[in-house]
mmCIF file with all atom_site columns, C-alpha atoms in Angstrom:
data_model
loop_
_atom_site.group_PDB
_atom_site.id
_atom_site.type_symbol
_atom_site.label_atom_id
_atom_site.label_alt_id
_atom_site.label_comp_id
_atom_site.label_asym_id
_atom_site.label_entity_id
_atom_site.label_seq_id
_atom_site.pdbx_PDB_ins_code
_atom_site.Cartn_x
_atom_site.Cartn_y
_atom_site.Cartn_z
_atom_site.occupancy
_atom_site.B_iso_or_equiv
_atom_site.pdbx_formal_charge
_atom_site.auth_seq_id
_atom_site.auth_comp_id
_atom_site.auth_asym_id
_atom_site.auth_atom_id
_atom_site.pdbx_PDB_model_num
ATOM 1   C CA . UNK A 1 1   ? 12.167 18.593  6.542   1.00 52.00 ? 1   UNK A CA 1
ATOM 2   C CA . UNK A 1 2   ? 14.590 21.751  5.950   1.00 50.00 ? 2   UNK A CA 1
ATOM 3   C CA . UNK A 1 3   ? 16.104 23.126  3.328   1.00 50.00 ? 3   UNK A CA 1
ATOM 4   C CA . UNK A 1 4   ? 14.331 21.966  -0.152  1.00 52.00 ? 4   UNK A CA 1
ATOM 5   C CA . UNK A 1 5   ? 16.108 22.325  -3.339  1.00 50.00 ? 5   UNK A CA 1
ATOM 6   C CA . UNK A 1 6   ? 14.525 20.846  -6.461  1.00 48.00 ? 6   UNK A CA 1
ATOM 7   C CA . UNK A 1 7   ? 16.417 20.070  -9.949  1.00 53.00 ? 7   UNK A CA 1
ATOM 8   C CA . UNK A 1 8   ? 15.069 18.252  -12.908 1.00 52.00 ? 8   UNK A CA 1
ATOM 9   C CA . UNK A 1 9   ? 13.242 15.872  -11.190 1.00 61.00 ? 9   UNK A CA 1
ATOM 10  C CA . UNK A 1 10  ? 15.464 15.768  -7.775  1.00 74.00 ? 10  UNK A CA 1
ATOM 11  C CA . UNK A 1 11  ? 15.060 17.506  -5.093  1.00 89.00 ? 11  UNK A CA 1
ATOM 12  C CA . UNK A 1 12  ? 16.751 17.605  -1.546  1.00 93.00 ? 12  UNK A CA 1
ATOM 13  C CA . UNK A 1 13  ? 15.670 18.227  2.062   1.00 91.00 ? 13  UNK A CA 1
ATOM 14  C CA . UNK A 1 14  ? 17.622 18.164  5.370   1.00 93.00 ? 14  UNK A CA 1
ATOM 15  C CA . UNK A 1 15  ? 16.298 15.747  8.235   1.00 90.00 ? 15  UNK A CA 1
ATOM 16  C CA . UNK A 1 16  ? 17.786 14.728  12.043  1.00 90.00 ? 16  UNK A CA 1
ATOM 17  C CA . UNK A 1 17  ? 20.182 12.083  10.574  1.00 92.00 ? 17  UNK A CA 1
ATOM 18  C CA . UNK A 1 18  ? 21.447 14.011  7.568   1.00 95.00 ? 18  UNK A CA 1
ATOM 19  C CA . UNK A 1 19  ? 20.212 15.025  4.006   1.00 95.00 ? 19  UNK A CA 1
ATOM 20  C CA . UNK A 1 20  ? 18.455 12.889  2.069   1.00 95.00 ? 20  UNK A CA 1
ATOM 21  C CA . UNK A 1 21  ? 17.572 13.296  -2.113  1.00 95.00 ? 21  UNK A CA 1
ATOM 22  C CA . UNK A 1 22  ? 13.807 12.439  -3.357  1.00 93.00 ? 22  UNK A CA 1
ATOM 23  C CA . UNK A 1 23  ? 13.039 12.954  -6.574  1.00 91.00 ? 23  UNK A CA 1
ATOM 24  C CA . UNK A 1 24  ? 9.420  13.942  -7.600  1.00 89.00 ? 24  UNK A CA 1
ATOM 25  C CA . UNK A 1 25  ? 6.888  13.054  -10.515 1.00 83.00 ? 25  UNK A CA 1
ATOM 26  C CA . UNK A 1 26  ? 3.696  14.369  -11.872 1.00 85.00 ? 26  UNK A CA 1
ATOM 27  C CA . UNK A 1 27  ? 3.919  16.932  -8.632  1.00 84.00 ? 27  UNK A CA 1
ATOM 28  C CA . UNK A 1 28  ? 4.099  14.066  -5.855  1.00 86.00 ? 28  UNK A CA 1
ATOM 29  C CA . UNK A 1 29  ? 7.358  14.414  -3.670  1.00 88.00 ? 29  UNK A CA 1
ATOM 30  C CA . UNK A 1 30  ? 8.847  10.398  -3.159  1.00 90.00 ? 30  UNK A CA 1
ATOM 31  C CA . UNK A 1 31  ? 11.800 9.697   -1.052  1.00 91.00 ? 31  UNK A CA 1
ATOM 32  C CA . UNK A 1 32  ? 11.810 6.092   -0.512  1.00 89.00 ? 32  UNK A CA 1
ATOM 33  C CA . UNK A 1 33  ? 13.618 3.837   1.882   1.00 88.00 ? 33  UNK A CA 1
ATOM 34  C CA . UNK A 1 34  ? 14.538 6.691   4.527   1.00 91.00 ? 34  UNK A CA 1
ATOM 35  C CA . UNK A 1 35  ? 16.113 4.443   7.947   1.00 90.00 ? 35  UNK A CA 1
ATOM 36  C CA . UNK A 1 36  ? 14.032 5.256   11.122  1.00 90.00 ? 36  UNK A CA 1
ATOM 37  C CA . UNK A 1 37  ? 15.949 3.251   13.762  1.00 91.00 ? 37  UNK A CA 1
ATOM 38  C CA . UNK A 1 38  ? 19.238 0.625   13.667  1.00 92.00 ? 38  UNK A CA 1
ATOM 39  C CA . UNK A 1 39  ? 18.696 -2.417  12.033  1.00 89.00 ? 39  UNK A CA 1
ATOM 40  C CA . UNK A 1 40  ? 17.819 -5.445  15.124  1.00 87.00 ? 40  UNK A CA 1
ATOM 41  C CA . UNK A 1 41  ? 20.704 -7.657  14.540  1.00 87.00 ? 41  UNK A CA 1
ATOM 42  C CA . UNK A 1 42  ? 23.044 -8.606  16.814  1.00 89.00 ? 42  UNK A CA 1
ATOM 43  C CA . UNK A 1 43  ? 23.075 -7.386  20.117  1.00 92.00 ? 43  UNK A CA 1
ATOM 44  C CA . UNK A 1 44  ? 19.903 -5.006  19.045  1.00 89.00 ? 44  UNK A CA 1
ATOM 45  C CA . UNK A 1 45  ? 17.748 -7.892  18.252  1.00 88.00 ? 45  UNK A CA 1
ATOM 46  C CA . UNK A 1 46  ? 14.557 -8.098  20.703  1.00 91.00 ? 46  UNK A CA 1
ATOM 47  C CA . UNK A 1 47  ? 15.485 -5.249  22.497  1.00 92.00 ? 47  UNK A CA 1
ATOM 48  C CA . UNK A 1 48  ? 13.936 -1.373  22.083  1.00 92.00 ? 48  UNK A CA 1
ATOM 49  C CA . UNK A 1 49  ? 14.606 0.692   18.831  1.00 88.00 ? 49  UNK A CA 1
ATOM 50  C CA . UNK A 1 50  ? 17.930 2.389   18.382  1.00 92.00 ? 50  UNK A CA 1
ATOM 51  C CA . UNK A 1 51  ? 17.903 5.464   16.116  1.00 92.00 ? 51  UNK A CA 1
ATOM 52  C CA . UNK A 1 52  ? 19.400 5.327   12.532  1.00 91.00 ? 52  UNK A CA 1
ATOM 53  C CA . UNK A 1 53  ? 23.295 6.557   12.065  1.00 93.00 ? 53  UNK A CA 1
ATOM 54  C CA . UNK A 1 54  ? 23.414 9.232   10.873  1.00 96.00 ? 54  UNK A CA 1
ATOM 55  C CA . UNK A 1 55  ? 24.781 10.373  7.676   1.00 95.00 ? 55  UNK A CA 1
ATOM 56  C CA . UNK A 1 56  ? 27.458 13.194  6.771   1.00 96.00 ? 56  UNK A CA 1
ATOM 57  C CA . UNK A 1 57  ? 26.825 12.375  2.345   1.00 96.00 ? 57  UNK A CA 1
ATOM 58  C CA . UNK A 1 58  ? 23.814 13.255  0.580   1.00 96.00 ? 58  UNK A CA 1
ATOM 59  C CA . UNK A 1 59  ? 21.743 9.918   0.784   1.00 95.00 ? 59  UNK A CA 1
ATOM 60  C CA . UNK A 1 60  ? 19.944 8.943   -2.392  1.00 94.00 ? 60  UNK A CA 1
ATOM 61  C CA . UNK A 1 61  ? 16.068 8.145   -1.554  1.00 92.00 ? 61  UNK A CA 1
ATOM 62  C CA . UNK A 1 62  ? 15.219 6.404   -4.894  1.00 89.00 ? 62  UNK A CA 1
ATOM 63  C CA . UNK A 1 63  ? 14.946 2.916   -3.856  1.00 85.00 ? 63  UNK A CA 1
ATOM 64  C CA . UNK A 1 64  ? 12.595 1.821   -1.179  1.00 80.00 ? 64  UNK A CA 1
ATOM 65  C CA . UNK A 1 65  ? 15.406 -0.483  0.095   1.00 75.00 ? 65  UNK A CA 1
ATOM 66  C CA . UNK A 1 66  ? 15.110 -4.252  1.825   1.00 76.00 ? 66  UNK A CA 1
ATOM 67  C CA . UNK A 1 67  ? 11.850 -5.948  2.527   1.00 71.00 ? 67  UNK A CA 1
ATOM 68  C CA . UNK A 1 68  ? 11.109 -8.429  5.521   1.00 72.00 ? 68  UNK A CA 1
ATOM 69  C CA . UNK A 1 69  ? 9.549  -11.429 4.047   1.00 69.00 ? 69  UNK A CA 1
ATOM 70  C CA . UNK A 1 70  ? 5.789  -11.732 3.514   1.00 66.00 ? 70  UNK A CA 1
ATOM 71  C CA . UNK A 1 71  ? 3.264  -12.787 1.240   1.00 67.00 ? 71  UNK A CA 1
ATOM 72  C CA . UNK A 1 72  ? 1.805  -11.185 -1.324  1.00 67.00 ? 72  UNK A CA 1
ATOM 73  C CA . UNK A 1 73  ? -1.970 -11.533 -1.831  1.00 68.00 ? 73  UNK A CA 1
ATOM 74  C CA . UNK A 1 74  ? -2.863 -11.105 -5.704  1.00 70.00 ? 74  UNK A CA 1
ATOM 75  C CA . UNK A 1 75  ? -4.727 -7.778  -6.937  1.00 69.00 ? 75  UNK A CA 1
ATOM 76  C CA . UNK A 1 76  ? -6.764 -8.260  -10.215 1.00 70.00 ? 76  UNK A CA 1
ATOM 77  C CA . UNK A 1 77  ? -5.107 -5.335  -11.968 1.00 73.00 ? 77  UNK A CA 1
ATOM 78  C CA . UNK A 1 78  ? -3.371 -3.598  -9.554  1.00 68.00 ? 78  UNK A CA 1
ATOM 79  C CA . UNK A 1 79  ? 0.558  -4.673  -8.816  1.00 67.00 ? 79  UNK A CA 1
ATOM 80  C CA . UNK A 1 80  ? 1.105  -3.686  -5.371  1.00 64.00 ? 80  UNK A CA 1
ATOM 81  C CA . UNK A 1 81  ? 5.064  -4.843  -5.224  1.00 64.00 ? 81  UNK A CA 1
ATOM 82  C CA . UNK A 1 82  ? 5.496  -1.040  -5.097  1.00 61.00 ? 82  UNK A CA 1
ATOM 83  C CA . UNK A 1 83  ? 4.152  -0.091  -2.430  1.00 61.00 ? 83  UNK A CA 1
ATOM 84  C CA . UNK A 1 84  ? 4.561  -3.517  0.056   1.00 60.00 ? 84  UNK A CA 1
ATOM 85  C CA . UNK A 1 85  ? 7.662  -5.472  -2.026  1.00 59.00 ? 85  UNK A CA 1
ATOM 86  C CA . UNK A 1 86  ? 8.084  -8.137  -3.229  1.00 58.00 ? 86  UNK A CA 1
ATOM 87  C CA . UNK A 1 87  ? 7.945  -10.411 -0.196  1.00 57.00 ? 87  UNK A CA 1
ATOM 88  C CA . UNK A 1 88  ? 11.146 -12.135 -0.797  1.00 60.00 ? 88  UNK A CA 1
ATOM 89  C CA . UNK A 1 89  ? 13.884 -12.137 2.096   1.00 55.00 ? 89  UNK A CA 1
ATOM 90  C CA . UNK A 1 90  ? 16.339 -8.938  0.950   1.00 59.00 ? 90  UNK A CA 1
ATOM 91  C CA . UNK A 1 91  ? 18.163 -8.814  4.427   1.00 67.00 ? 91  UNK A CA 1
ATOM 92  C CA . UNK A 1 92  ? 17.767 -7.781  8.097   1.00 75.00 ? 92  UNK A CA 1
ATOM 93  C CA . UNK A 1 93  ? 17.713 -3.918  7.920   1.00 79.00 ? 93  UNK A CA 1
ATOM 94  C CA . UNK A 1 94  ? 13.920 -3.160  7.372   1.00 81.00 ? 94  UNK A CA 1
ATOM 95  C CA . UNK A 1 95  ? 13.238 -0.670  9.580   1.00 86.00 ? 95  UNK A CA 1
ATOM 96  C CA . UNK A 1 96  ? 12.991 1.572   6.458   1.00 86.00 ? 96  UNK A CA 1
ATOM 97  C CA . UNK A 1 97  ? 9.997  4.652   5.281   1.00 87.00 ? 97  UNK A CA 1
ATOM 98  C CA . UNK A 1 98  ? 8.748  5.559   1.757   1.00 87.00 ? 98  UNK A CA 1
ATOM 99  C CA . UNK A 1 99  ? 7.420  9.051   1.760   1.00 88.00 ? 99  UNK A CA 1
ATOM 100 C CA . UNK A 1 100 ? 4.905  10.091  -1.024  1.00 87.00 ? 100 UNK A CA 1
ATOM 101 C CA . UNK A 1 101 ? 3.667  13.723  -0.634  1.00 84.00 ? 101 UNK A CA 1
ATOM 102 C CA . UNK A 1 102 ? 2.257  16.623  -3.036  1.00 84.00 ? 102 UNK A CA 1
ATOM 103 C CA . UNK A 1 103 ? 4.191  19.418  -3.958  1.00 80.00 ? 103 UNK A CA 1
ATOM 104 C CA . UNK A 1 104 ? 1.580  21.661  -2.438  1.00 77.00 ? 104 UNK A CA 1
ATOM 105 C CA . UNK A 1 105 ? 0.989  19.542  1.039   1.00 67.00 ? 105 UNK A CA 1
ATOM 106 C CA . UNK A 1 106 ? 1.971  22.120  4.113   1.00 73.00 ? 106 UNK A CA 1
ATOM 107 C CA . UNK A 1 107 ? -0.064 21.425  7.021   1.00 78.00 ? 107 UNK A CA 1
ATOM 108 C CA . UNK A 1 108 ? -2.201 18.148  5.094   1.00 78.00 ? 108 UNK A CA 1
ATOM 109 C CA . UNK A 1 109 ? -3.253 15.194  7.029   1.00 77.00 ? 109 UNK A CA 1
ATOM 110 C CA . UNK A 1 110 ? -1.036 12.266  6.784   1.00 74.00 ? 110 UNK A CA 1
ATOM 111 C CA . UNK A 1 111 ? -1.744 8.840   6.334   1.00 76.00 ? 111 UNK A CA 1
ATOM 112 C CA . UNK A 1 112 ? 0.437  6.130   7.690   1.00 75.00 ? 112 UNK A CA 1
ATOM 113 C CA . UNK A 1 113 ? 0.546  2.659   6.477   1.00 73.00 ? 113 UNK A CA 1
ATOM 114 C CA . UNK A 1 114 ? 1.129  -0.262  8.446   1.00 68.00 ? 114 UNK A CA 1
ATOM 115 C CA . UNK A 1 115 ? 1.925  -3.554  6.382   1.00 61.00 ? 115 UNK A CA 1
ATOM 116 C CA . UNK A 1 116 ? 0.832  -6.577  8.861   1.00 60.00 ? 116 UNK A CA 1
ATOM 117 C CA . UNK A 1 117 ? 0.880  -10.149 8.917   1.00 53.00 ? 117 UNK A CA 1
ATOM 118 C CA . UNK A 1 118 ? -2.086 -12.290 9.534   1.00 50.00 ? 118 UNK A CA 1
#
């Protein structure tokens, strides 16, 4: 990511497909439902990855977009719609990343979390 700017609670960066606008709380950086590759419909379905469009607007990254359908295992006191969804069926363009990172995280490790199926 290029080019931060932070306001309030906002702040923007600069990736590949174009720039993108997180916001951040309590000193963790979120930009939610960032596109990774074209949505498999159509012609695309079954077939390799295609990269995201790209984008020439600044693209809000408040939401963490559509969800593919799955189920939700219950949590005694912990709501994980958050972080997985809901599990209803939102669409076909899931190919989506939510990005949580400190303020303060240059050269961190990084986790990446894989939702599965059984």
């Amino acid at each position: 990511m290029t080019g931060q700017t932070e306001g309030a609670d906002a702040l923007t960066v600069t990736i590949a497909a174009g720039t993108v606008r997180g916001h951040m709380h309590a000193g963790i950086r979120r930009f939610l439902g960032l596109p990774y590759a074209a949505p498999p419909v159509g012609e695309r379905r079954f077939q390799p990855p295609q990269p995201a469009a790209p984008w020439t607007e600044v693209r809000e990254a408040a939401d963490a977009g559509p969800c593919a359908p799955h189920k939700i295992r219950p949590f005694s006191r912990l709501d994980v719609a958050a972080l997985v969804g809901h599990g209803g069926l939102d669409g076909t363009d899931y190919l989506r990343l939510n990005i949580w990172a400190p303020l303060e995280a240059d050269k961190r490790p990084v986790i990446v979390w894989m939702v599965l199926s059984d």
